[in-house]
Amino acid sequence: GDGAIVLEPRIEYMQAFAVVGVEGTFIGSQSPGATNSEVVPQLWGEFNPRVGEVRHRIEAGVRYGVMYCRPESDRSHPDELQYIAGARVGSADDVPLGMTHFEVPAATFAVFTHSGPLGKLTETIRYIDRTWAPASKYEHSGIEIERYDDRYREDSEDSVMEYSVSVVRKTY
């Protein structure tokens, strides 16, 4: 059960940075109509073979999944989120056709380490939302980042990736 997951994040301030990748819209994993399990793999399937087209890449071999929310007036569903499967870049010039550029704003992040297969990431996210966040002195401020480096092995128990949530201190 959930009791086995004990995750204490590190709290880290990150400067703004840019990613270039393939973007899509999905319904969040904690929503009854969730579409993340169809949409997200499709975006990676599109991006991965094209990663070499991304100019000005920094952190070679590291890939980023970035999630953010458009303003409510631009969404067709309250739990709708944007997902970008991409790579970090030093410059937003020369974005390849069919890709997008997104600037992750400078923010404080709670950085969680997810160990094990990617299929269990939903459990980690549920833990963050339902157990960690309510008990912590932080609240979510709108951006989530998945960071995949050389420790990542999709279906393996030995896989490690980082899941970061932008946070602000609770004022209540």
Tab-separated table of C-alpha atoms in Angstrom:
chain	number	residue	atom	x	y	z
A	1	GLY	CA	0.000	0.000	0.000
A	2	ASP	CA	0.834	3.683	0.044
A	3	GLY	CA	2.401	3.370	3.503
A	4	ALA	CA	5.574	1.970	1.952
A	5	ILE	CA	6.332	5.156	0.043
A	6	VAL	CA	8.304	7.561	2.179
A	7	LEU	CA	9.572	10.439	0.153
A	8	GLU	CA	11.161	13.532	1.570
A	9	PRO	CA	11.944	15.954	-1.217
A	10	ARG	CA	14.826	18.346	-1.362
A	11	ILE	CA	13.688	21.941	-1.648
A	12	GLU	CA	15.651	23.723	-4.342
A	13	TYR	CA	15.497	27.078	-6.075
A	14	MET	CA	15.907	26.737	-9.851
A	15	GLN	CA	16.718	29.524	-12.261
A	16	ALA	CA	14.464	29.854	-15.296
A	17	PHE	CA	15.380	27.508	-18.129
A	18	ALA	CA	14.086	26.692	-21.591
A	19	VAL	CA	12.972	23.413	-23.136
A	20	VAL	CA	12.204	22.554	-26.734
A	21	GLY	CA	10.015	19.556	-27.468
A	22	VAL	CA	6.684	18.141	-28.554
A	23	GLU	CA	3.608	19.435	-26.723
A	24	GLY	CA	0.178	17.925	-26.132
A	25	THR	CA	-2.888	18.319	-23.939
A	26	PHE	CA	-4.036	15.709	-21.443
A	27	ILE	CA	-6.340	15.202	-18.466
A	28	GLY	CA	-4.321	14.825	-15.242
A	29	SER	CA	-3.627	11.407	-13.704
A	30	GLN	CA	-5.655	12.151	-10.558
A	31	SER	CA	-8.800	12.999	-12.563
A	32	PRO	CA	-11.580	10.458	-13.306
A	33	GLY	CA	-11.200	11.112	-17.054
A	34	ALA	CA	-7.401	10.834	-16.996
A	35	THR	CA	-5.757	10.571	-20.432
A	36	ASN	CA	-2.101	10.865	-19.386
A	37	SER	CA	-1.377	7.174	-20.053
A	38	GLU	CA	-2.372	7.567	-23.725
A	39	VAL	CA	-1.090	11.079	-24.438
A	40	VAL	CA	2.274	11.178	-22.676
A	41	PRO	CA	3.844	8.027	-24.206
A	42	GLN	CA	2.671	9.247	-27.608
A	43	LEU	CA	4.507	12.556	-27.121
A	44	TRP	CA	7.718	10.761	-26.135
A	45	GLY	CA	7.265	8.441	-29.118
A	46	GLU	CA	7.205	11.517	-31.324
A	47	PHE	CA	10.026	13.376	-29.587
A	48	ASN	CA	12.607	10.646	-28.929
A	49	PRO	CA	13.426	9.863	-32.585
A	50	ARG	CA	13.707	13.628	-33.257
A	51	VAL	CA	15.819	14.688	-30.260
A	52	GLY	CA	18.808	15.115	-32.575
A	53	GLU	CA	16.992	17.911	-34.412
A	54	VAL	CA	16.915	20.079	-31.284
A	55	ARG	CA	19.591	22.766	-31.611
A	56	HIS	CA	21.493	24.365	-28.702
A	57	ARG	CA	20.869	21.390	-26.391
A	58	ILE	CA	22.500	21.489	-22.993
A	59	GLU	CA	22.723	18.525	-20.595
A	60	ALA	CA	23.190	15.978	-23.370
A	61	GLY	CA	21.333	12.755	-22.671
A	62	VAL	CA	18.944	14.359	-20.186
A	63	ARG	CA	15.267	14.687	-21.139
A	64	TYR	CA	12.528	16.702	-19.528
A	65	GLY	CA	8.794	16.241	-19.266
A	66	VAL	CA	7.260	19.595	-18.346
A	67	MET	CA	3.663	20.027	-17.235
A	68	TYR	CA	1.815	23.288	-16.840
A	69	CYS	CA	-1.744	24.570	-16.835
A	70	ARG	CA	-3.169	27.011	-19.335
A	71	PRO	CA	-5.529	29.708	-17.985
A	72	GLU	CA	-8.975	28.319	-17.221
A	73	SER	CA	-10.549	30.183	-20.135
A	74	ASP	CA	-8.247	28.303	-22.553
A	75	ARG	CA	-9.039	24.842	-21.181
A	76	SER	CA	-11.837	22.542	-22.324
A	77	HIS	CA	-11.742	20.570	-19.040
A	78	PRO	CA	-10.929	21.757	-15.469
A	79	ASP	CA	-8.189	19.104	-15.043
A	80	GLU	CA	-6.606	19.751	-18.436
A	81	LEU	CA	-2.820	20.086	-18.452
A	82	GLN	CA	-0.133	20.659	-21.046
A	83	TYR	CA	2.777	18.217	-21.360
A	84	ILE	CA	6.014	18.866	-23.217
A	85	ALA	CA	8.371	15.970	-23.931
A	86	GLY	CA	11.666	17.693	-24.575
A	87	ALA	CA	15.244	18.652	-23.926
A	88	ARG	CA	16.835	21.620	-22.230
A	89	VAL	CA	18.268	24.287	-24.522
A	90	GLY	CA	20.570	27.267	-24.097
A	91	SER	CA	18.752	29.252	-26.774
A	92	ALA	CA	15.266	29.142	-28.216
A	93	ASP	CA	16.404	29.904	-31.754
A	94	ASP	CA	15.776	27.363	-34.518
A	95	VAL	CA	12.863	25.426	-32.985
A	96	PRO	CA	12.227	22.430	-35.291
A	97	LEU	CA	8.955	22.226	-37.203
A	98	GLY	CA	6.194	20.659	-35.104
A	99	MET	CA	7.996	21.406	-31.834
A	100	THR	CA	7.471	24.112	-29.280
A	101	HIS	CA	9.613	26.229	-26.985
A	102	PHE	CA	8.674	26.694	-23.338
A	103	GLU	CA	10.321	28.828	-20.679
A	104	VAL	CA	10.141	27.234	-17.232
A	105	PRO	CA	9.980	30.205	-14.863
A	106	ALA	CA	12.428	30.524	-11.975
A	107	ALA	CA	10.828	28.940	-8.928
A	108	THR	CA	11.340	26.941	-5.784
A	109	PHE	CA	10.788	23.239	-6.397
A	110	ALA	CA	10.195	20.239	-4.185
A	111	VAL	CA	12.340	17.600	-5.899
A	112	PHE	CA	11.237	14.010	-5.332
A	113	THR	CA	13.190	10.928	-6.385
A	114	HIS	CA	10.994	8.288	-8.006
A	115	SER	CA	12.552	4.816	-7.887
A	116	GLY	CA	11.214	1.866	-9.832
A	117	PRO	CA	9.244	1.432	-13.041
A	118	LEU	CA	7.640	4.436	-14.691
A	119	GLY	CA	4.274	2.671	-14.382
A	120	LYS	CA	4.375	3.404	-10.648
A	121	LEU	CA	4.879	7.144	-11.102
A	122	THR	CA	1.148	7.714	-10.610
A	123	GLU	CA	1.535	6.341	-7.054
A	124	THR	CA	4.353	8.786	-6.361
A	125	ILE	CA	2.259	11.675	-7.680
A	126	ARG	CA	-0.701	10.573	-5.560
A	127	TYR	CA	1.574	10.473	-2.513
A	128	ILE	CA	2.854	13.990	-3.252
A	129	ASP	CA	-0.654	15.412	-3.749
A	130	ARG	CA	-2.479	13.609	-0.952
A	131	THR	CA	0.107	12.908	1.739
A	132	TRP	CA	3.141	15.136	1.400
A	133	ALA	CA	1.569	18.416	0.258
A	134	PRO	CA	-1.205	18.669	2.877
A	135	ALA	CA	1.275	17.994	5.706
A	136	SER	CA	4.056	20.238	4.375
A	137	LYS	CA	4.483	23.988	4.661
A	138	TYR	CA	4.304	24.312	0.874
A	139	GLU	CA	1.596	24.399	-1.740
A	140	HIS	CA	1.854	23.629	-5.410
A	141	SER	CA	2.355	26.654	-7.652
A	142	GLY	CA	1.627	25.178	-11.040
A	143	ILE	CA	4.578	23.494	-12.757
A	144	GLU	CA	5.741	19.896	-12.616
A	145	ILE	CA	8.942	18.590	-14.160
A	146	GLU	CA	10.068	15.048	-14.865
A	147	ARG	CA	13.821	14.752	-15.333
A	148	TYR	CA	15.220	11.642	-16.996
A	149	ASP	CA	18.986	11.172	-16.914
A	150	ASP	CA	21.282	8.147	-17.273
A	151	ARG	CA	19.772	6.534	-14.142
A	152	TYR	CA	16.447	6.093	-15.932
A	153	ARG	CA	15.400	2.608	-17.140
A	154	GLU	CA	11.737	2.656	-18.194
A	155	ASP	CA	10.402	-0.630	-16.786
A	156	SER	CA	13.116	-1.515	-14.310
A	157	GLU	CA	12.977	-1.632	-10.509
A	158	ASP	CA	16.455	-0.042	-10.620
A	159	SER	CA	15.194	3.001	-12.508
A	160	VAL	CA	15.538	6.446	-10.922
A	161	MET	CA	14.058	9.725	-12.144
A	162	GLU	CA	13.294	13.062	-10.540
A	163	TYR	CA	9.816	14.503	-10.223
A	164	SER	CA	9.786	18.166	-9.250
A	165	VAL	CA	6.818	20.274	-8.211
A	166	SER	CA	6.988	24.069	-8.099
A	167	VAL	CA	5.985	25.293	-4.644
A	168	VAL	CA	5.346	28.402	-2.601
A	169	ARG	CA	5.106	28.597	1.173
A	170	LYS	CA	1.573	28.301	2.515
A	171	THR	CA	0.281	31.591	3.840
A	172	TYR	CA	-2.387	30.024	6.044
